[in-house]
Amino acid sequence: MFVSVTVDDREPPAVAAALRAHADVEAVEVHRLLAADIVIGRVGFERKSGEDYLRSALGRLGSDLEAQVRKMTDAYDHSYVLLEGDIADVEACWPGTPDASVRGSLASITARFGVPVIPCGSAERLVDMAVRLARKHVDDPSVRQLPVGAVTGRTEPIAKRMYGCIEGIGPDTAAALYDAFPTIESALAAGEDQLRAIDGVGQKRAEAVYTALRSEE
C-alpha cells in the first residue's frame, strides 16, 4: 500500500527528501501545518531531535511539547512523537539533566495523553516508522479502533471513553463509572450490585454495563 505524506514547511528539507525516497510513499507535499510535522492520512507525527525534545519537554524556552501534543490529538485520529536517536542519545544532549527526568517525560506524555513517544534511531528509521505506523492504522485488520461513544474527547482516559460506548450510558454516567472504576479490570471485578450503587446507574444500566464488559464482540 502506498501513502501520501504532508510535511510542515518548517521542517528541514532532508525530512521531505527521506520521505520521497521511501519505497511506500507515492507523493509528498510541503506546506504549513497547524499541528504536527508529518501527516499521513489521519495520523499526525511530531518529529523531534534529542535537543529539540528536551527543550520542548523540559526546558523553559522554546516550543511546548504538551501544547503541540494537544493540538495533534485535536486534529488527528492518531498521534505520535518520534525521536531521532535512542534514549541514550537524548539523555546525552543535556548531561546535567538526570536521566530519570528524561525517561519520566517520555512516560508522562505517553500516559497522560495516550500519545506514544518512540525513539527511532536514525532519521531514515524515523521516516520508515512513520510510514509503517500510518499504514497499520489503515490496512491492518487486527487493529480495532475504539467506537465513538458519549465521551468523545481524545484526551479522556480510555476506560472512561469505553464506558461511554455502552448503550444507554451518557457522559455523566460514564464519568461516575470512571470515578468508581478507573480501570476496566476493576469494573470487570465488580458485581451488578456494586454497579447499581453508582449514581445514575439503575438496574437496567447495571445489567447493560455488566454484559457489555463481558461481551466478545
PDB file of C-alpha atoms in Angstrom:
ATOM      1  CA  MET A   1       0.000   0.000   0.000  1.00  0.00           C
ATOM      2  CA  PHE A   2       1.315   3.436  -0.978  1.00  0.00           C
ATOM      3  CA  VAL A   3       0.734   6.555   1.116  1.00  0.00           C
ATOM      4  CA  SER A   4       0.709  10.290   0.505  1.00  0.00           C
ATOM      5  CA  VAL A   5       2.501  12.485   3.017  1.00  0.00           C
ATOM      6  CA  THR A   6       2.326  16.128   4.027  1.00  0.00           C
ATOM      7  CA  VAL A   7       5.368  17.731   5.671  1.00  0.00           C
ATOM      8  CA  ASP A   8       5.374  21.042   7.518  1.00  0.00           C
ATOM      9  CA  ASP A   9       7.359  23.657   5.599  1.00  0.00           C
ATOM     10  CA  ARG A  10       9.406  24.483   8.708  1.00  0.00           C
ATOM     11  CA  GLU A  11      10.947  21.006   8.727  1.00  0.00           C
ATOM     12  CA  PRO A  12      14.480  20.517   7.345  1.00  0.00           C
ATOM     13  CA  PRO A  13      14.439  19.672   3.592  1.00  0.00           C
ATOM     14  CA  ALA A  14      16.069  16.336   4.423  1.00  0.00           C
ATOM     15  CA  VAL A  15      12.812  15.138   6.018  1.00  0.00           C
ATOM     16  CA  ALA A  16      10.787  15.540   2.819  1.00  0.00           C
ATOM     17  CA  ALA A  17      13.670  14.080   0.807  1.00  0.00           C
ATOM     18  CA  ALA A  18      13.805  10.971   3.006  1.00  0.00           C
ATOM     19  CA  LEU A  19      10.045  10.516   2.663  1.00  0.00           C
ATOM     20  CA  ARG A  20      10.199  10.857  -1.128  1.00  0.00           C
ATOM     21  CA  ALA A  21      12.889   8.173  -1.170  1.00  0.00           C
ATOM     22  CA  HIS A  22      10.755   5.723   0.826  1.00  0.00           C
ATOM     23  CA  ALA A  23       9.500   2.822  -1.293  1.00  0.00           C
ATOM     24  CA  ASP A  24       5.944   3.054   0.078  1.00  0.00           C
ATOM     25  CA  VAL A  25       5.468   6.805  -0.399  1.00  0.00           C
ATOM     26  CA  GLU A  26       3.812   7.899  -3.638  1.00  0.00           C
ATOM     27  CA  ALA A  27       3.600  11.656  -3.042  1.00  0.00           C
ATOM     28  CA  VAL A  28       4.968  14.276  -0.668  1.00  0.00           C
ATOM     29  CA  GLU A  29       3.542  17.770  -0.259  1.00  0.00           C
ATOM     30  CA  VAL A  30       5.254  20.511   1.735  1.00  0.00           C
ATOM     31  CA  HIS A  31       3.214  23.320   3.264  1.00  0.00           C
ATOM     32  CA  ARG A  32       2.386  24.893   6.620  1.00  0.00           C
ATOM     33  CA  LEU A  33       0.626  22.578   9.071  1.00  0.00           C
ATOM     34  CA  LEU A  34      -1.322  23.830  12.084  1.00  0.00           C
ATOM     35  CA  ALA A  35      -0.420  20.688  14.048  1.00  0.00           C
ATOM     36  CA  ALA A  36       2.284  18.002  13.660  1.00  0.00           C
ATOM     37  CA  ASP A  37       5.387  17.957  11.487  1.00  0.00           C
ATOM     38  CA  ILE A  38       4.408  14.983   9.323  1.00  0.00           C
ATOM     39  CA  VAL A  39       0.872  13.912   8.425  1.00  0.00           C
ATOM     40  CA  ILE A  40      -0.093  10.667   6.702  1.00  0.00           C
ATOM     41  CA  GLY A  41      -3.842  10.261   6.278  1.00  0.00           C
ATOM     42  CA  ARG A  42      -5.414  10.850   9.699  1.00  0.00           C
ATOM     43  CA  VAL A  43      -2.177  10.194  11.591  1.00  0.00           C
ATOM     44  CA  GLY A  44      -0.007  13.045  12.883  1.00  0.00           C
ATOM     45  CA  PHE A  45       3.648  12.839  13.875  1.00  0.00           C
ATOM     46  CA  GLU A  46       5.719  15.343  15.843  1.00  0.00           C
ATOM     47  CA  ARG A  47       9.372  14.839  14.859  1.00  0.00           C
ATOM     48  CA  LYS A  48      11.970  15.720  17.465  1.00  0.00           C
ATOM     49  CA  SER A  49      15.732  15.724  17.567  1.00  0.00           C
ATOM     50  CA  GLY A  50      17.137  14.959  21.001  1.00  0.00           C
ATOM     51  CA  GLU A  51      17.933  18.605  21.703  1.00  0.00           C
ATOM     52  CA  ASP A  52      14.563  19.819  20.460  1.00  0.00           C
ATOM     53  CA  TYR A  53      12.742  17.204  22.520  1.00  0.00           C
ATOM     54  CA  LEU A  54      14.487  18.239  25.737  1.00  0.00           C
ATOM     55  CA  ARG A  55      13.889  21.946  25.122  1.00  0.00           C
ATOM     56  CA  SER A  56      10.190  21.405  24.451  1.00  0.00           C
ATOM     57  CA  ALA A  57       9.592  18.802  27.178  1.00  0.00           C
ATOM     58  CA  LEU A  58      11.842  20.014  29.990  1.00  0.00           C
ATOM     59  CA  GLY A  59      13.180  23.434  29.055  1.00  0.00           C
ATOM     60  CA  ARG A  60      11.853  26.870  29.896  1.00  0.00           C
ATOM     61  CA  LEU A  61      12.468  28.236  26.414  1.00  0.00           C
ATOM     62  CA  GLY A  62      11.363  27.020  23.009  1.00  0.00           C
ATOM     63  CA  SER A  63       8.259  25.132  21.962  1.00  0.00           C
ATOM     64  CA  ASP A  64       5.902  23.493  24.440  1.00  0.00           C
ATOM     65  CA  LEU A  65       5.631  19.762  23.748  1.00  0.00           C
ATOM     66  CA  GLU A  66       2.416  19.326  25.726  1.00  0.00           C
ATOM     67  CA  ALA A  67       0.741  22.088  23.709  1.00  0.00           C
ATOM     68  CA  GLN A  68       1.961  20.501  20.479  1.00  0.00           C
ATOM     69  CA  VAL A  69       0.621  17.111  21.543  1.00  0.00           C
ATOM     70  CA  ARG A  70      -2.765  18.604  22.455  1.00  0.00           C
ATOM     71  CA  LYS A  71      -3.013  20.183  19.004  1.00  0.00           C
ATOM     72  CA  MET A  72      -2.229  16.845  17.381  1.00  0.00           C
ATOM     73  CA  THR A  73      -4.816  14.922  19.376  1.00  0.00           C
ATOM     74  CA  ASP A  74      -7.432  17.540  18.488  1.00  0.00           C
ATOM     75  CA  ALA A  75      -6.560  17.439  14.780  1.00  0.00           C
ATOM     76  CA  TYR A  76      -5.883  13.761  14.047  1.00  0.00           C
ATOM     77  CA  ASP A  77      -7.307  10.352  14.847  1.00  0.00           C
ATOM     78  CA  HIS A  78      -3.904   9.037  15.934  1.00  0.00           C
ATOM     79  CA  SER A  79      -0.796  10.904  17.110  1.00  0.00           C
ATOM     80  CA  TYR A  80       2.833  10.040  17.830  1.00  0.00           C
ATOM     81  CA  VAL A  81       6.030  11.772  18.904  1.00  0.00           C
ATOM     82  CA  LEU A  82       9.012  10.307  17.045  1.00  0.00           C
ATOM     83  CA  LEU A  83      12.545  10.919  18.309  1.00  0.00           C
ATOM     84  CA  GLU A  84      15.697  10.905  16.214  1.00  0.00           C
ATOM     85  CA  GLY A  85      18.181   8.797  18.161  1.00  0.00           C
ATOM     86  CA  ASP A  86      17.673   6.367  21.004  1.00  0.00           C
ATOM     87  CA  ILE A  87      17.033   7.247  24.650  1.00  0.00           C
ATOM     88  CA  ALA A  88      20.751   7.291  25.440  1.00  0.00           C
ATOM     89  CA  ASP A  89      21.294   9.823  22.635  1.00  0.00           C
ATOM     90  CA  VAL A  90      18.565  12.061  24.025  1.00  0.00           C
ATOM     91  CA  GLU A  91      19.910  11.810  27.578  1.00  0.00           C
ATOM     92  CA  ALA A  92      23.386  12.743  26.336  1.00  0.00           C
ATOM     93  CA  CYS A  93      22.155  16.030  24.867  1.00  0.00           C
ATOM     94  CA  TRP A  94      21.780  17.568  28.332  1.00  0.00           C
ATOM     95  CA  PRO A  95      24.413  15.918  30.559  1.00  0.00           C
ATOM     96  CA  GLY A  96      23.307  17.900  33.612  1.00  0.00           C
ATOM     97  CA  THR A  97      19.734  16.626  33.452  1.00  0.00           C
ATOM     98  CA  PRO A  98      19.014  13.422  35.413  1.00  0.00           C
ATOM     99  CA  ASP A  99      18.400  10.506  33.061  1.00  0.00           C
ATOM    100  CA  ALA A 100      15.312   9.611  35.092  1.00  0.00           C
ATOM    101  CA  SER A 101      13.788  13.009  34.266  1.00  0.00           C
ATOM    102  CA  VAL A 102      14.235  12.365  30.560  1.00  0.00           C
ATOM    103  CA  ARG A 103      12.654   8.917  30.750  1.00  0.00           C
ATOM    104  CA  GLY A 104       9.929  10.258  33.011  1.00  0.00           C
ATOM    105  CA  SER A 105       8.983  12.886  30.442  1.00  0.00           C
ATOM    106  CA  LEU A 106       8.552  10.184  27.790  1.00  0.00           C
ATOM    107  CA  ALA A 107       6.372   8.179  30.144  1.00  0.00           C
ATOM    108  CA  SER A 108       4.342  11.254  31.122  1.00  0.00           C
ATOM    109  CA  ILE A 109       3.429  12.216  27.555  1.00  0.00           C
ATOM    110  CA  THR A 110       2.514   8.625  26.723  1.00  0.00           C
ATOM    111  CA  ALA A 111       0.420   8.052  29.850  1.00  0.00           C
ATOM    112  CA  ARG A 112      -1.291  11.446  30.147  1.00  0.00           C
ATOM    113  CA  PHE A 113      -2.174  11.993  26.511  1.00  0.00           C
ATOM    114  CA  GLY A 114      -2.197   8.488  25.068  1.00  0.00           C
ATOM    115  CA  VAL A 115       0.430   9.596  22.553  1.00  0.00           C
ATOM    116  CA  PRO A 116       3.401   7.205  22.317  1.00  0.00           C
ATOM    117  CA  VAL A 117       6.885   8.731  22.315  1.00  0.00           C
ATOM    118  CA  ILE A 118       9.059   6.440  20.196  1.00  0.00           C
ATOM    119  CA  PRO A 119      12.876   6.663  19.916  1.00  0.00           C
ATOM    120  CA  CYS A 120      13.611   5.691  16.312  1.00  0.00           C
ATOM    121  CA  GLY A 121      17.380   5.841  15.915  1.00  0.00           C
ATOM    122  CA  SER A 122      18.364   7.455  12.617  1.00  0.00           C
ATOM    123  CA  ALA A 123      16.339   9.944  10.584  1.00  0.00           C
ATOM    124  CA  GLU A 124      15.769   7.267   7.936  1.00  0.00           C
ATOM    125  CA  ARG A 125      14.351   4.896  10.532  1.00  0.00           C
ATOM    126  CA  LEU A 126      12.121   7.658  11.870  1.00  0.00           C
ATOM    127  CA  VAL A 127      10.635   8.153   8.407  1.00  0.00           C
ATOM    128  CA  ASP A 128      10.170   4.410   7.978  1.00  0.00           C
ATOM    129  CA  MET A 129       8.475   4.167  11.382  1.00  0.00           C
ATOM    130  CA  ALA A 130       6.056   6.970  10.478  1.00  0.00           C
ATOM    131  CA  VAL A 131       5.078   5.265   7.224  1.00  0.00           C
ATOM    132  CA  ARG A 132       4.653   1.872   8.873  1.00  0.00           C
ATOM    133  CA  LEU A 133       2.564   3.247  11.739  1.00  0.00           C
ATOM    134  CA  ALA A 134       0.274   5.138   9.371  1.00  0.00           C
ATOM    135  CA  ARG A 135      -0.193   2.046   7.209  1.00  0.00           C
ATOM    136  CA  LYS A 136      -1.045  -0.088  10.228  1.00  0.00           C
ATOM    137  CA  HIS A 137      -3.935   2.208  11.073  1.00  0.00           C
ATOM    138  CA  VAL A 138      -5.324   1.735   7.564  1.00  0.00           C
ATOM    139  CA  ASP A 139      -4.605  -1.779   6.350  1.00  0.00           C
ATOM    140  CA  ASP A 140      -4.101  -3.946   9.451  1.00  0.00           C
ATOM    141  CA  PRO A 141      -7.407  -5.721  10.183  1.00  0.00           C
ATOM    142  CA  SER A 142      -6.163  -6.688  13.648  1.00  0.00           C
ATOM    143  CA  VAL A 143      -6.222  -3.042  14.758  1.00  0.00           C
ATOM    144  CA  ARG A 144      -9.701  -2.310  16.105  1.00  0.00           C
ATOM    145  CA  GLN A 145     -10.467   1.355  16.622  1.00  0.00           C
ATOM    146  CA  LEU A 146     -12.402   2.421  19.679  1.00  0.00           C
ATOM    147  CA  PRO A 147     -16.004   3.167  18.656  1.00  0.00           C
ATOM    148  CA  VAL A 148     -17.302   6.697  19.076  1.00  0.00           C
ATOM    149  CA  GLY A 149     -19.473   6.996  22.179  1.00  0.00           C
ATOM    150  CA  ALA A 150     -20.819   9.577  24.599  1.00  0.00           C
ATOM    151  CA  VAL A 151     -17.299  10.581  25.720  1.00  0.00           C
ATOM    152  CA  THR A 152     -15.608  11.937  22.594  1.00  0.00           C
ATOM    153  CA  GLY A 153     -12.538  13.794  23.869  1.00  0.00           C
ATOM    154  CA  ARG A 154      -9.399  12.053  22.619  1.00  0.00           C
ATOM    155  CA  THR A 155      -7.517  13.060  25.760  1.00  0.00           C
ATOM    156  CA  GLU A 156     -10.094  11.452  28.050  1.00  0.00           C
ATOM    157  CA  PRO A 157      -8.979   8.193  29.734  1.00  0.00           C
ATOM    158  CA  ILE A 158      -9.595   5.105  27.611  1.00  0.00           C
ATOM    159  CA  ALA A 159     -11.678   3.430  30.331  1.00  0.00           C
ATOM    160  CA  LYS A 160     -13.982   6.451  30.528  1.00  0.00           C
ATOM    161  CA  ARG A 161     -14.386   6.502  26.749  1.00  0.00           C
ATOM    162  CA  MET A 162     -15.197   2.793  26.750  1.00  0.00           C
ATOM    163  CA  TYR A 163     -17.897   3.286  29.379  1.00  0.00           C
ATOM    164  CA  GLY A 164     -19.373   5.982  27.139  1.00  0.00           C
ATOM    165  CA  CYS A 165     -19.642   3.470  24.280  1.00  0.00           C
ATOM    166  CA  ILE A 166     -22.051   1.258  26.241  1.00  0.00           C
ATOM    167  CA  GLU A 167     -25.677   1.634  25.164  1.00  0.00           C
ATOM    168  CA  GLY A 168     -27.639   3.892  27.488  1.00  0.00           C
ATOM    169  CA  ILE A 169     -24.550   5.417  29.138  1.00  0.00           C
ATOM    170  CA  GLY A 170     -24.205   9.178  28.744  1.00  0.00           C
ATOM    171  CA  PRO A 171     -21.204  11.371  29.599  1.00  0.00           C
ATOM    172  CA  ASP A 172     -22.257  11.983  33.224  1.00  0.00           C
ATOM    173  CA  THR A 173     -22.809   8.300  33.955  1.00  0.00           C
ATOM    174  CA  ALA A 174     -19.571   7.411  32.165  1.00  0.00           C
ATOM    175  CA  ALA A 175     -17.763   9.876  34.429  1.00  0.00           C
ATOM    176  CA  ALA A 176     -19.398   8.350  37.518  1.00  0.00           C
ATOM    177  CA  LEU A 177     -18.405   4.854  36.385  1.00  0.00           C
ATOM    178  CA  TYR A 178     -14.846   6.029  35.794  1.00  0.00           C
ATOM    179  CA  ASP A 179     -14.664   7.632  39.245  1.00  0.00           C
ATOM    180  CA  ALA A 180     -15.732   4.337  40.814  1.00  0.00           C
ATOM    181  CA  PHE A 181     -13.791   2.040  38.482  1.00  0.00           C
ATOM    182  CA  PRO A 182     -10.836   3.859  36.863  1.00  0.00           C
ATOM    183  CA  THR A 183      -9.717   0.702  35.066  1.00  0.00           C
ATOM    184  CA  ILE A 184     -11.692  -1.813  33.022  1.00  0.00           C
ATOM    185  CA  GLU A 185     -10.172  -4.554  35.168  1.00  0.00           C
ATOM    186  CA  SER A 186     -11.726  -3.066  38.305  1.00  0.00           C
ATOM    187  CA  ALA A 187     -15.122  -2.820  36.595  1.00  0.00           C
ATOM    188  CA  LEU A 188     -14.881  -6.442  35.474  1.00  0.00           C
ATOM    189  CA  ALA A 189     -14.306  -7.449  39.086  1.00  0.00           C
ATOM    190  CA  ALA A 190     -17.465  -5.632  40.210  1.00  0.00           C
ATOM    191  CA  GLY A 191     -20.834  -7.299  40.565  1.00  0.00           C
ATOM    192  CA  GLU A 192     -24.127  -5.846  39.377  1.00  0.00           C
ATOM    193  CA  ASP A 193     -24.936  -4.734  42.917  1.00  0.00           C
ATOM    194  CA  GLN A 194     -21.779  -2.599  43.010  1.00  0.00           C
ATOM    195  CA  LEU A 195     -22.647  -1.108  39.634  1.00  0.00           C
ATOM    196  CA  ARG A 196     -26.193  -0.281  40.770  1.00  0.00           C
ATOM    197  CA  ALA A 197     -24.777   1.628  43.749  1.00  0.00           C
ATOM    198  CA  ILE A 198     -23.227   4.220  41.422  1.00  0.00           C
ATOM    199  CA  ASP A 199     -25.146   7.462  40.966  1.00  0.00           C
ATOM    200  CA  GLY A 200     -27.113   7.346  37.709  1.00  0.00           C
ATOM    201  CA  VAL A 201     -26.821   3.575  37.255  1.00  0.00           C
ATOM    202  CA  GLY A 202     -30.022   1.664  37.894  1.00  0.00           C
ATOM    203  CA  GLN A 203     -30.895  -1.971  37.350  1.00  0.00           C
ATOM    204  CA  LYS A 204     -31.075  -1.801  33.540  1.00  0.00           C
ATOM    205  CA  ARG A 205     -27.866   0.175  33.142  1.00  0.00           C
ATOM    206  CA  ALA A 206     -26.053  -2.070  35.601  1.00  0.00           C
ATOM    207  CA  GLU A 207     -27.091  -5.085  33.543  1.00  0.00           C
ATOM    208  CA  ALA A 208     -26.030  -3.327  30.319  1.00  0.00           C
ATOM    209  CA  VAL A 209     -22.603  -2.448  31.718  1.00  0.00           C
ATOM    210  CA  TYR A 210     -22.090  -5.894  33.219  1.00  0.00           C
ATOM    211  CA  THR A 211     -22.997  -7.598  29.926  1.00  0.00           C
ATOM    212  CA  ALA A 212     -21.087  -5.184  27.649  1.00  0.00           C
ATOM    213  CA  LEU A 213     -17.827  -5.572  29.555  1.00  0.00           C
ATOM    214  CA  ARG A 214     -18.013  -9.335  29.156  1.00  0.00           C
ATOM    215  CA  SER A 215     -19.104  -9.377  25.536  1.00  0.00           C
ATOM    216  CA  GLU A 216     -16.682 -10.831  22.985  1.00  0.00           C
ATOM    217  CA  GLU A 217     -17.933  -8.511  20.241  1.00  0.00           C
TER     218      GLU A 217
END
